[in-house]
mmCIF file of N, CA and C in Angstrom:
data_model
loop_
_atom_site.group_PDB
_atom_site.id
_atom_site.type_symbol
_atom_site.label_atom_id
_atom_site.label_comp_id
_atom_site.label_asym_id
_atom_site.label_seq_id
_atom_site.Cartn_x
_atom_site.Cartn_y
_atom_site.Cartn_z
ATOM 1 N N UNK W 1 31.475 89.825 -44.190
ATOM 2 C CA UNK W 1 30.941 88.543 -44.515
ATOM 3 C C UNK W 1 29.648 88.732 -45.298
ATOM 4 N N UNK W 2 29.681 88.291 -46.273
ATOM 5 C CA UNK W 2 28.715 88.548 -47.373
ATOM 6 C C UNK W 2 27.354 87.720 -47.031
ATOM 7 N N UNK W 3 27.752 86.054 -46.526
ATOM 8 C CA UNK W 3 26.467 85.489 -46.467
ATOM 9 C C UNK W 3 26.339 85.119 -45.026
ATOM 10 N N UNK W 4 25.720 84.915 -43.947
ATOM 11 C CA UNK W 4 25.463 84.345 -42.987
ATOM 12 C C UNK W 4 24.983 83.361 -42.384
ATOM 13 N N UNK W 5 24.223 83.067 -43.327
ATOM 14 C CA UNK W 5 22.964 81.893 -42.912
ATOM 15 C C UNK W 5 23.085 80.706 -44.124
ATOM 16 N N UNK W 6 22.801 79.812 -43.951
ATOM 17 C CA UNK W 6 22.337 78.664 -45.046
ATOM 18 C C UNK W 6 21.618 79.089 -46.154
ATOM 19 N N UNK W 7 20.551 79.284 -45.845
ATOM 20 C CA UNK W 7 19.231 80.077 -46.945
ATOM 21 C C UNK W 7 19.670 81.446 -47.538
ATOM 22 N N UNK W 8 20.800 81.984 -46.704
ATOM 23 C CA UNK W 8 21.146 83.449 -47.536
ATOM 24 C C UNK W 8 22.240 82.733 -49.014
ATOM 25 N N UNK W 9 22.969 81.316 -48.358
ATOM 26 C CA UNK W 9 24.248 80.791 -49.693
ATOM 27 C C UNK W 9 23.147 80.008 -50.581
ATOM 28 N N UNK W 10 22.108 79.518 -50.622
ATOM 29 C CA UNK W 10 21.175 78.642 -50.953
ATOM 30 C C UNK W 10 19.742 79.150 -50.673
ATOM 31 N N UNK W 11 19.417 80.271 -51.700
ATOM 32 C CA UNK W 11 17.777 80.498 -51.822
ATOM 33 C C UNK W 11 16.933 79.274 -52.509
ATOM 34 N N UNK W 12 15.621 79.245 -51.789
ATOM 35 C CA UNK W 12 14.927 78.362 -51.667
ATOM 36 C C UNK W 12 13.502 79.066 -51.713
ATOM 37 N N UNK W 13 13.083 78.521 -52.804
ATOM 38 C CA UNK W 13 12.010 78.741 -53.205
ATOM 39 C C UNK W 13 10.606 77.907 -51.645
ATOM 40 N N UNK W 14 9.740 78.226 -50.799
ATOM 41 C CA UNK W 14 9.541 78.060 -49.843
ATOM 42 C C UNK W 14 8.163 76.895 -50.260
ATOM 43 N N UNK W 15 7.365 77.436 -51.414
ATOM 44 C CA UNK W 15 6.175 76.910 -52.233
ATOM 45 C C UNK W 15 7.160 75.628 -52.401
ATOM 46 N N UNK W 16 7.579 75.955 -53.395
ATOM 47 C CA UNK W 16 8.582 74.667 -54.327
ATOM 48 C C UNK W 16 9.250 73.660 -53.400
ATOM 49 N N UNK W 17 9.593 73.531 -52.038
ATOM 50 C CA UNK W 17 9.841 73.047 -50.915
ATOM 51 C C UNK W 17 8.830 71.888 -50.739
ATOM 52 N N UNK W 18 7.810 73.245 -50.345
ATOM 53 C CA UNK W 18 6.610 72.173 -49.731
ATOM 54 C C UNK W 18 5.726 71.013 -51.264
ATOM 55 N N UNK W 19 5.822 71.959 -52.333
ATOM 56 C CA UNK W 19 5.348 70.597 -53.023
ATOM 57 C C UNK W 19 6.038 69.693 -53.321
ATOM 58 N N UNK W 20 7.655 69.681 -53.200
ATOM 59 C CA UNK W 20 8.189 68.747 -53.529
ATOM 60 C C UNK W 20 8.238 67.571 -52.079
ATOM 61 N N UNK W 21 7.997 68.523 -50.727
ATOM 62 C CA UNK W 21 7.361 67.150 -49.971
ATOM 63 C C UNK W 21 6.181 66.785 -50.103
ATOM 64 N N UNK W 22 5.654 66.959 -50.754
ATOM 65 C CA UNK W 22 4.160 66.775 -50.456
ATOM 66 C C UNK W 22 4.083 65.422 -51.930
ATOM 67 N N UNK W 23 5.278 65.620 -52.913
ATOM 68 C CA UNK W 23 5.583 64.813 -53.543
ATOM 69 C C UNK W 23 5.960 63.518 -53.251
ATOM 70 N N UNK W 24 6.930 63.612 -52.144
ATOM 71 C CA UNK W 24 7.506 62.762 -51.784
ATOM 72 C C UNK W 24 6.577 61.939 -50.474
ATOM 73 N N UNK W 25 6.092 62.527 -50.007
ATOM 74 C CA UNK W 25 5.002 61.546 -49.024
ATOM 75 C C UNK W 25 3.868 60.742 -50.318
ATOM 76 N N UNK W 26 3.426 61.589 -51.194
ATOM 77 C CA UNK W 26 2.645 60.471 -51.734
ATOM 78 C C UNK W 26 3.104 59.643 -52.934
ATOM 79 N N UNK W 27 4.473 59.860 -53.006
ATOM 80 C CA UNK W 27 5.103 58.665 -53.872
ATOM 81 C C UNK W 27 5.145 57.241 -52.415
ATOM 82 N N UNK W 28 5.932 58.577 -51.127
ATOM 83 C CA UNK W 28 5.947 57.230 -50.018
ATOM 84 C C UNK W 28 4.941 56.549 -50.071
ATOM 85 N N UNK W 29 3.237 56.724 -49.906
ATOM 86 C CA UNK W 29 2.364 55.779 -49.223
ATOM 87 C C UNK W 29 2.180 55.522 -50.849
ATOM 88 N N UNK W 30 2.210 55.563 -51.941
ATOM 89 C CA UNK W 30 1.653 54.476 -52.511
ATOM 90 C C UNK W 30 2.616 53.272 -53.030
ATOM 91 N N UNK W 31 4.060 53.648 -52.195
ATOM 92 C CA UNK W 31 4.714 52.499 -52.603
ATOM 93 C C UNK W 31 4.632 52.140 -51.267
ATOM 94 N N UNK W 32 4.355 52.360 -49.922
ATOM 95 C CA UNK W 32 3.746 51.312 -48.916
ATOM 96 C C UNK W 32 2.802 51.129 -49.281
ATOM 97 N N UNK W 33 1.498 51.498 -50.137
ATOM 98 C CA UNK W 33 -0.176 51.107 -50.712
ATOM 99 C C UNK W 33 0.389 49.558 -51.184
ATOM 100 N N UNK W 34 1.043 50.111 -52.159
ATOM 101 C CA UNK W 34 1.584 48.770 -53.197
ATOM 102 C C UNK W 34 1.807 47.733 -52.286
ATOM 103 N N UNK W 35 3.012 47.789 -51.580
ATOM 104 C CA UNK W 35 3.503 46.801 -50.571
ATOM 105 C C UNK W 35 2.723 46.194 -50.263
ATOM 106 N N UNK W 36 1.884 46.608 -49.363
ATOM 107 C CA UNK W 36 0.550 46.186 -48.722
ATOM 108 C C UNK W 36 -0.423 45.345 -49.535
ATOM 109 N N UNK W 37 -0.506 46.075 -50.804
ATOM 110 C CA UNK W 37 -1.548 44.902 -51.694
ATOM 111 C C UNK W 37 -0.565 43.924 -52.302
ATOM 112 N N UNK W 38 0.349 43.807 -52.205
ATOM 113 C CA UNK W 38 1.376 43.083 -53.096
ATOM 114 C C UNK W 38 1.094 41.844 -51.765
ATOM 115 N N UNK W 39 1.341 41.883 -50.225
ATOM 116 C CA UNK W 39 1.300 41.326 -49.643
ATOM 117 C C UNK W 39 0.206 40.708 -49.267
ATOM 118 N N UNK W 40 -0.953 41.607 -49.157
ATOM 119 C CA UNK W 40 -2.158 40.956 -48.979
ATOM 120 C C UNK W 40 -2.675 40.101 -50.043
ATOM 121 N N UNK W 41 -2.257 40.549 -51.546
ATOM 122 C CA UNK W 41 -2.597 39.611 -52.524
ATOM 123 C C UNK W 41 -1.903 37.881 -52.522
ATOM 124 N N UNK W 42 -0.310 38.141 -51.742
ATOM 125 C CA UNK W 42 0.129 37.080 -51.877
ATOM 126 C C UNK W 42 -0.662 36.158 -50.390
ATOM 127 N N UNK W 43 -0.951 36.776 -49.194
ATOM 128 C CA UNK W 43 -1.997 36.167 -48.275
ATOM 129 C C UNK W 43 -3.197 35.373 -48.917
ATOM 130 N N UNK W 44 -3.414 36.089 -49.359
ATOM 131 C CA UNK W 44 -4.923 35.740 -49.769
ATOM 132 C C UNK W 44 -4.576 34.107 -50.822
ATOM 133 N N UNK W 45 -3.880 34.257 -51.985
ATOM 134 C CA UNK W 45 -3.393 33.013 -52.822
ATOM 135 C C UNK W 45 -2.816 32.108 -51.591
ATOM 136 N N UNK W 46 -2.317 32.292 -50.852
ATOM 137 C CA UNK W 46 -1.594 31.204 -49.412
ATOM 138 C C UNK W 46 -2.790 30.522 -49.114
ATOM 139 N N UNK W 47 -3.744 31.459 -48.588
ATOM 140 C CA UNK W 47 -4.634 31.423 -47.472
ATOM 141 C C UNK W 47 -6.108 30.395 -48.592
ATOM 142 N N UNK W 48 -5.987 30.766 -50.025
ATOM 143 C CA UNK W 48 -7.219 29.979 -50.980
ATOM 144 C C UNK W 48 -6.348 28.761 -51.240
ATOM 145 N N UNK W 49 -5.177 28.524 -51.495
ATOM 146 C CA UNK W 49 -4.643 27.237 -51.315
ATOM 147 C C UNK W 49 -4.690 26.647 -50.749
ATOM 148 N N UNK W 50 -4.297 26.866 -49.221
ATOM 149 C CA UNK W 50 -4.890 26.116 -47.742
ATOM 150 C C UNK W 50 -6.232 25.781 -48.041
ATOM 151 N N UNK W 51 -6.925 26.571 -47.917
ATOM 152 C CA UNK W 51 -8.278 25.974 -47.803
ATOM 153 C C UNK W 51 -8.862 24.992 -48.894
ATOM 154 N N UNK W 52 -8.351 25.196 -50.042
ATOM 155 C CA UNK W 52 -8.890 24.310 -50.873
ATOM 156 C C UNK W 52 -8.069 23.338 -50.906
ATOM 157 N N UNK W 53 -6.900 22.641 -50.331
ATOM 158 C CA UNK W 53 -6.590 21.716 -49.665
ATOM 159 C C UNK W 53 -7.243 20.884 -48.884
ATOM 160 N N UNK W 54 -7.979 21.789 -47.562
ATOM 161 C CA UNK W 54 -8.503 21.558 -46.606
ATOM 162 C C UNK W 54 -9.461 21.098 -46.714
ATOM 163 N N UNK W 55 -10.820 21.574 -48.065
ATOM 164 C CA UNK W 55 -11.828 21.546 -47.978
ATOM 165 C C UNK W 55 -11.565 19.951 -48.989
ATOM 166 N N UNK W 56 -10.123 19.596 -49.736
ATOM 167 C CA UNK W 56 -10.358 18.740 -50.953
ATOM 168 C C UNK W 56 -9.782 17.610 -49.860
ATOM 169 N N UNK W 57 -9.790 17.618 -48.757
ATOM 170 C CA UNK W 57 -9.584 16.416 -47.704
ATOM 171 C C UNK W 57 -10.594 16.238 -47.278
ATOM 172 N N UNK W 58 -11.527 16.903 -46.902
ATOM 173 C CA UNK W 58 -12.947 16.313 -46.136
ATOM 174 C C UNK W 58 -13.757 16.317 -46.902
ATOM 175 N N UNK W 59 -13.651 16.611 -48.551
ATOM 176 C CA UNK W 59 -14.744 16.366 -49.402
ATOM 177 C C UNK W 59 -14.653 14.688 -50.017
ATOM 178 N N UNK W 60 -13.254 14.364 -49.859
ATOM 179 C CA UNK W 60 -13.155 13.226 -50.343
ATOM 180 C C UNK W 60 -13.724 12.075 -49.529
ATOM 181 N N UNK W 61 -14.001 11.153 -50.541
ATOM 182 C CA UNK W 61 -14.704 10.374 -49.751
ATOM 183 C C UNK W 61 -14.081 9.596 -48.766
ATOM 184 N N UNK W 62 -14.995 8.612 -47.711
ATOM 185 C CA UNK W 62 -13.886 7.760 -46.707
ATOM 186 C C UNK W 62 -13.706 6.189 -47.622
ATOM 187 N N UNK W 63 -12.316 6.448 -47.222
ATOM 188 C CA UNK W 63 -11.816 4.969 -47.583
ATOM 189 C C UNK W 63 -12.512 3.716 -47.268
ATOM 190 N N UNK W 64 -13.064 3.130 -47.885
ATOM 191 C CA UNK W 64 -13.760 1.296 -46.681
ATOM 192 C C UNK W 64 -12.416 0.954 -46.044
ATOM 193 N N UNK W 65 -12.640 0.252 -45.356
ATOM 194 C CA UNK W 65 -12.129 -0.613 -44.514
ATOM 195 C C UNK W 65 -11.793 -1.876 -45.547
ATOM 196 N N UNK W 66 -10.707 -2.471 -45.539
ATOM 197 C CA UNK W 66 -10.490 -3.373 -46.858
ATOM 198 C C UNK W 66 -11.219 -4.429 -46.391
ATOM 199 N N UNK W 67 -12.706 -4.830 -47.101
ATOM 200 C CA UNK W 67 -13.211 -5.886 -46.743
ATOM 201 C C UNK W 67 -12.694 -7.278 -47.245
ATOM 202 N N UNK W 68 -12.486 -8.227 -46.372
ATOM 203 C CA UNK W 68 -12.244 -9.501 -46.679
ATOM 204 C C UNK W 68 -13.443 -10.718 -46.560
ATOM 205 N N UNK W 69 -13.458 -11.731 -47.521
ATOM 206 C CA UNK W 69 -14.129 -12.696 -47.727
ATOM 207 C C UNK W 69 -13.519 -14.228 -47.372
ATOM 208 N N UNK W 70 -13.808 -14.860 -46.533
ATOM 209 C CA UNK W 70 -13.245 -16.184 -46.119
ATOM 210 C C UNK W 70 -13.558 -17.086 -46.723
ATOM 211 N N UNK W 71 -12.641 -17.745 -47.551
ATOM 212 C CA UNK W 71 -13.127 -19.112 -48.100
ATOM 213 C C UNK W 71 -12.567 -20.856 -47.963
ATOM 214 N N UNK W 72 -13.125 -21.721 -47.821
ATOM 215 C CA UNK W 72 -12.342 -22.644 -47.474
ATOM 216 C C UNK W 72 -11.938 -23.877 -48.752
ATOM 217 N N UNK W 73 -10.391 -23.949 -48.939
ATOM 218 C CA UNK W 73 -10.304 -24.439 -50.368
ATOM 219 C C UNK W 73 -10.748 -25.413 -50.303
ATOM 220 N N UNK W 74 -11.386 -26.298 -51.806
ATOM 221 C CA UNK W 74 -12.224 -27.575 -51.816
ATOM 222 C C UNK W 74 -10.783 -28.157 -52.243
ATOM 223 N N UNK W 75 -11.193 -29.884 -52.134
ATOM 224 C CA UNK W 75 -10.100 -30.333 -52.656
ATOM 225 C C UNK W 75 -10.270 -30.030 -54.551
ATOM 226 N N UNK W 76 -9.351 -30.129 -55.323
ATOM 227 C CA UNK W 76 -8.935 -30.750 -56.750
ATOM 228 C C UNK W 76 -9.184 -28.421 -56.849
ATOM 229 N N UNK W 77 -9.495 -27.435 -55.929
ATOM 230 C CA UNK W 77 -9.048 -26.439 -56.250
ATOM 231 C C UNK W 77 -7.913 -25.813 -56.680
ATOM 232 N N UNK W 78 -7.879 -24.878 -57.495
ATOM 233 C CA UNK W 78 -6.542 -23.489 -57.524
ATOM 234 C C UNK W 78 -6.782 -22.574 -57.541
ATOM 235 N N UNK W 79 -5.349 -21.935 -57.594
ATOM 236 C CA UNK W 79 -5.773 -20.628 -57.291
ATOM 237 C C UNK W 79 -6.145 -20.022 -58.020
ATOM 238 N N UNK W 80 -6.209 -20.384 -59.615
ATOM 239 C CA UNK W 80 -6.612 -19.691 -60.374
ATOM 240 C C UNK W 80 -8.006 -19.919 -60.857
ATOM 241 N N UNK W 81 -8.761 -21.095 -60.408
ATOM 242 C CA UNK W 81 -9.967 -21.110 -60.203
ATOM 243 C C UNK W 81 -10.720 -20.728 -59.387
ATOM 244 N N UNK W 82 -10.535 -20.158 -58.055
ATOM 245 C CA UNK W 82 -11.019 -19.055 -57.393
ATOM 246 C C UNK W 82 -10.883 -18.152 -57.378
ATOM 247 N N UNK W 83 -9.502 -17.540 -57.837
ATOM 248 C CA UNK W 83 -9.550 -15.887 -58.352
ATOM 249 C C UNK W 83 -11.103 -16.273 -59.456
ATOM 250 N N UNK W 84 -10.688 -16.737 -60.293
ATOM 251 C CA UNK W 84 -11.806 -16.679 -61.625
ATOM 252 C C UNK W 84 -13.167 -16.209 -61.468
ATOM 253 N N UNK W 85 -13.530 -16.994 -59.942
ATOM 254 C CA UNK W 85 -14.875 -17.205 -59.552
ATOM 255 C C UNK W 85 -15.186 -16.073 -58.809
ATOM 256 N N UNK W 86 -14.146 -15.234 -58.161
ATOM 257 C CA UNK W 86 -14.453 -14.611 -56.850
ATOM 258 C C UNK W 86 -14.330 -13.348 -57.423
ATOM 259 N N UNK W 87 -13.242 -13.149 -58.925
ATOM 260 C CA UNK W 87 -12.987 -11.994 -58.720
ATOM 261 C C UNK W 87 -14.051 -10.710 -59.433
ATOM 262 N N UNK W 88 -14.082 -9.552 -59.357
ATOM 263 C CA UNK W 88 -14.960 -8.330 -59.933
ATOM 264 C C UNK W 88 -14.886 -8.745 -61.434
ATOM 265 N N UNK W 89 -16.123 -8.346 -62.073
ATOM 266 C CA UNK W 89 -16.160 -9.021 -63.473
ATOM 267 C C UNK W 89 -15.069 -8.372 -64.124
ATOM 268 N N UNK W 90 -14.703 -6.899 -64.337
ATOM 269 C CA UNK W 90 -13.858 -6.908 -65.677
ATOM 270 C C UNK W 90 -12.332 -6.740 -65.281
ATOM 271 N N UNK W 91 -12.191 -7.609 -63.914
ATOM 272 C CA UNK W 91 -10.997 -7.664 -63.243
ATOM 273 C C UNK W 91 -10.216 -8.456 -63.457
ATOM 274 N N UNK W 92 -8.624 -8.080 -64.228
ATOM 275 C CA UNK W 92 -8.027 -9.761 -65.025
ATOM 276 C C UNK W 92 -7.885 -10.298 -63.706
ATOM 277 N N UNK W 93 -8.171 -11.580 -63.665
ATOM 278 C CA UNK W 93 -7.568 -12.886 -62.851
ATOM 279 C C UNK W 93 -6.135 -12.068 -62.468
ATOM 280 N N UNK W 94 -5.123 -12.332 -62.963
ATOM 281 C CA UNK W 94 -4.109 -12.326 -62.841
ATOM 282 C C UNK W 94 -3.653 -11.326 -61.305
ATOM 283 N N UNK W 95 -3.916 -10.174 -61.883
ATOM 284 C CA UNK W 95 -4.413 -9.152 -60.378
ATOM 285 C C UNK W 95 -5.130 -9.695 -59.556
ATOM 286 N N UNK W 96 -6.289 -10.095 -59.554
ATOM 287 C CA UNK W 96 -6.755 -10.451 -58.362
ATOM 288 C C UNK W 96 -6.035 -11.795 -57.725
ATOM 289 N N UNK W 97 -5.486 -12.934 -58.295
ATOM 290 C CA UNK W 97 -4.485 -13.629 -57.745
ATOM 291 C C UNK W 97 -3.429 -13.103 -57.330
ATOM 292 N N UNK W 98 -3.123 -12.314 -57.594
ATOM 293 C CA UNK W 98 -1.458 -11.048 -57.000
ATOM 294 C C UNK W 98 -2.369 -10.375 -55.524
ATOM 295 N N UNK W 99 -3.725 -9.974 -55.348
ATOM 296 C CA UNK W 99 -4.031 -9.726 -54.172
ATOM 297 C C UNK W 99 -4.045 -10.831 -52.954
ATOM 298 N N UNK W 100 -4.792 -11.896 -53.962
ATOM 299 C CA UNK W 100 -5.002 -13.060 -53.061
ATOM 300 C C UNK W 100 -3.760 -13.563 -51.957
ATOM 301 N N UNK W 101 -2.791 -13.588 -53.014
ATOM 302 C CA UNK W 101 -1.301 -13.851 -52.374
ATOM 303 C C UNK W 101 -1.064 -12.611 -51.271
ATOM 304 N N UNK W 102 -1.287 -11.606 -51.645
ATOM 305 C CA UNK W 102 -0.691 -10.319 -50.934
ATOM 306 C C UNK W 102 -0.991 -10.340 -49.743
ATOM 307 N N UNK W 103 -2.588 -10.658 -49.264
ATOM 308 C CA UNK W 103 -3.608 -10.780 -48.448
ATOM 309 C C UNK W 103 -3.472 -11.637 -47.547
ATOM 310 N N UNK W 104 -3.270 -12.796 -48.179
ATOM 311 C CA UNK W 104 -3.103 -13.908 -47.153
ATOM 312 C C UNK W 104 -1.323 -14.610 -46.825
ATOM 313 N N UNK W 105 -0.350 -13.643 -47.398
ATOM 314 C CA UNK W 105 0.947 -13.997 -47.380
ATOM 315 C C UNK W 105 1.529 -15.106 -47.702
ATOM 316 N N UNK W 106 0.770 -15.521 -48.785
ATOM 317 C CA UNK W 106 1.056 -16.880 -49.459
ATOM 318 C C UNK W 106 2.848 -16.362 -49.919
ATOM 319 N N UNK W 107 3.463 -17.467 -49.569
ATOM 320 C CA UNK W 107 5.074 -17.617 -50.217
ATOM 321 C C UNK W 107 4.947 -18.102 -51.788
ATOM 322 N N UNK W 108 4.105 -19.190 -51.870
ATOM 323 C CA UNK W 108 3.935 -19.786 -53.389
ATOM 324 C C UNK W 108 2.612 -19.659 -53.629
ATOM 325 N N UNK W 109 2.687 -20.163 -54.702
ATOM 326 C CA UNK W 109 0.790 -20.164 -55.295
ATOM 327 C C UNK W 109 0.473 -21.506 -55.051
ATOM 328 N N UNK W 110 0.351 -22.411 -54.537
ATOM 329 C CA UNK W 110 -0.465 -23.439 -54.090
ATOM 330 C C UNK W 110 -1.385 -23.223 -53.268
ATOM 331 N N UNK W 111 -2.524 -24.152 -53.178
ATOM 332 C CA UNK W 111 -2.998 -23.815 -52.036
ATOM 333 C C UNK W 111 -3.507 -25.434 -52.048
ATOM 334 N N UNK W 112 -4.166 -25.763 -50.780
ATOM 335 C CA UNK W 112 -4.109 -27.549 -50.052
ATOM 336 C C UNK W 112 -5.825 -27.355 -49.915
ATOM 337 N N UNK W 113 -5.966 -28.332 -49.575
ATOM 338 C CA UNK W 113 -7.477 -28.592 -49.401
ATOM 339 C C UNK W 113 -7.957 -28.189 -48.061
ATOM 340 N N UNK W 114 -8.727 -27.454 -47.256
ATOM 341 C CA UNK W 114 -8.864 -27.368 -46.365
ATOM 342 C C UNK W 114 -8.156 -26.021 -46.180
ATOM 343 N N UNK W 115 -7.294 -25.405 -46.187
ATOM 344 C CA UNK W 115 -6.544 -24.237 -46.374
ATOM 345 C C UNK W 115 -7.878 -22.744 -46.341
ATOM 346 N N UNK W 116 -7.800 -21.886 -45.382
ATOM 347 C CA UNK W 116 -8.754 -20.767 -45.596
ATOM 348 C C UNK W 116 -7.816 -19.655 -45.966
ATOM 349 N N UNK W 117 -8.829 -19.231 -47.253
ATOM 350 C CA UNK W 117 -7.880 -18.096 -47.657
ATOM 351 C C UNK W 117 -9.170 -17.128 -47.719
ATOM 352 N N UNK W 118 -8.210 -15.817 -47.315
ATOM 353 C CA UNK W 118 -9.033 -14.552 -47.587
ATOM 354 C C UNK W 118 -9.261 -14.110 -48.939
ATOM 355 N N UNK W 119 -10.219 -13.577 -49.177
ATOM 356 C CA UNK W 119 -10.423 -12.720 -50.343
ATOM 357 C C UNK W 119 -10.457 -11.225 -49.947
ATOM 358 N N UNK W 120 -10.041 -10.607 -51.308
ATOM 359 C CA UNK W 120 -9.886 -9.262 -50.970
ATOM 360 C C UNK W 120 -10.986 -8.403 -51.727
ATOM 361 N N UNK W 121 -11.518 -7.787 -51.570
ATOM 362 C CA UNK W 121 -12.936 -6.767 -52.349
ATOM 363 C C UNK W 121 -11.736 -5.597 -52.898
ATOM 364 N N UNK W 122 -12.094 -5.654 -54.165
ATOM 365 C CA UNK W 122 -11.649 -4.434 -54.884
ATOM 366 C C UNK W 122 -12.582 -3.905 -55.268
#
């Protein structure tokens, strides 16, 4: 029997062995390195989104409370003479009569003498 062993059918250089592991561990950790920053980079973009979410909710300001104004209609009034009067200057009428209604659940646009209607603050 000519060969006996593994290493006697297959010489092996013993140097050339070890650098080719020594190859292969540091190809391994820098493609776990990579991984790792690939992941921590995508954490980090998660984690600055959240927060600047977070921080663009409590920076904003608080809503008012929708203030309302009570008024009591005169007689020979409308509604489009108290929108006129009541409403924010460069606010068309037209909108602020579409709140008026909204506000006080008017079905039609009339309104009666004596009748209290809310106003709405925009």
């Amino acid at each position: 029997m000519k060969y006996s062993t593994y290493q006697s059918i297959f010489p092996m250089n013993l140097e050339n062995f070890q650098e080719t592991r020594k190859e292969d561990r540091a190809r391994f950790i820098q493609i776990i390195t990579n991984t790792l920053l690939l992941k921590l980079l995508i954490l980090v973009i998660v984690a600055w989104i959240a927060g600047a979410g977070v921080l663009t909710v409590f920076a904003a300001p608080t809503a008012p409370k929708e203030e309302v104004t009570k008024l009591t209609v005169q007689p020979g009034d409308t509604l489009w003479q108290i929108a006129a009067n009541h409403k924010p200057e460069r606010m068309d009428t037209r909108v602020y009569i579409e709140g008026i209604v909204r506000i006080n659940g008017l079905e039609d646009r009339g309104v009666q003498a004596g009748q209290i209607l809310k106003l709405p603050h925009f």
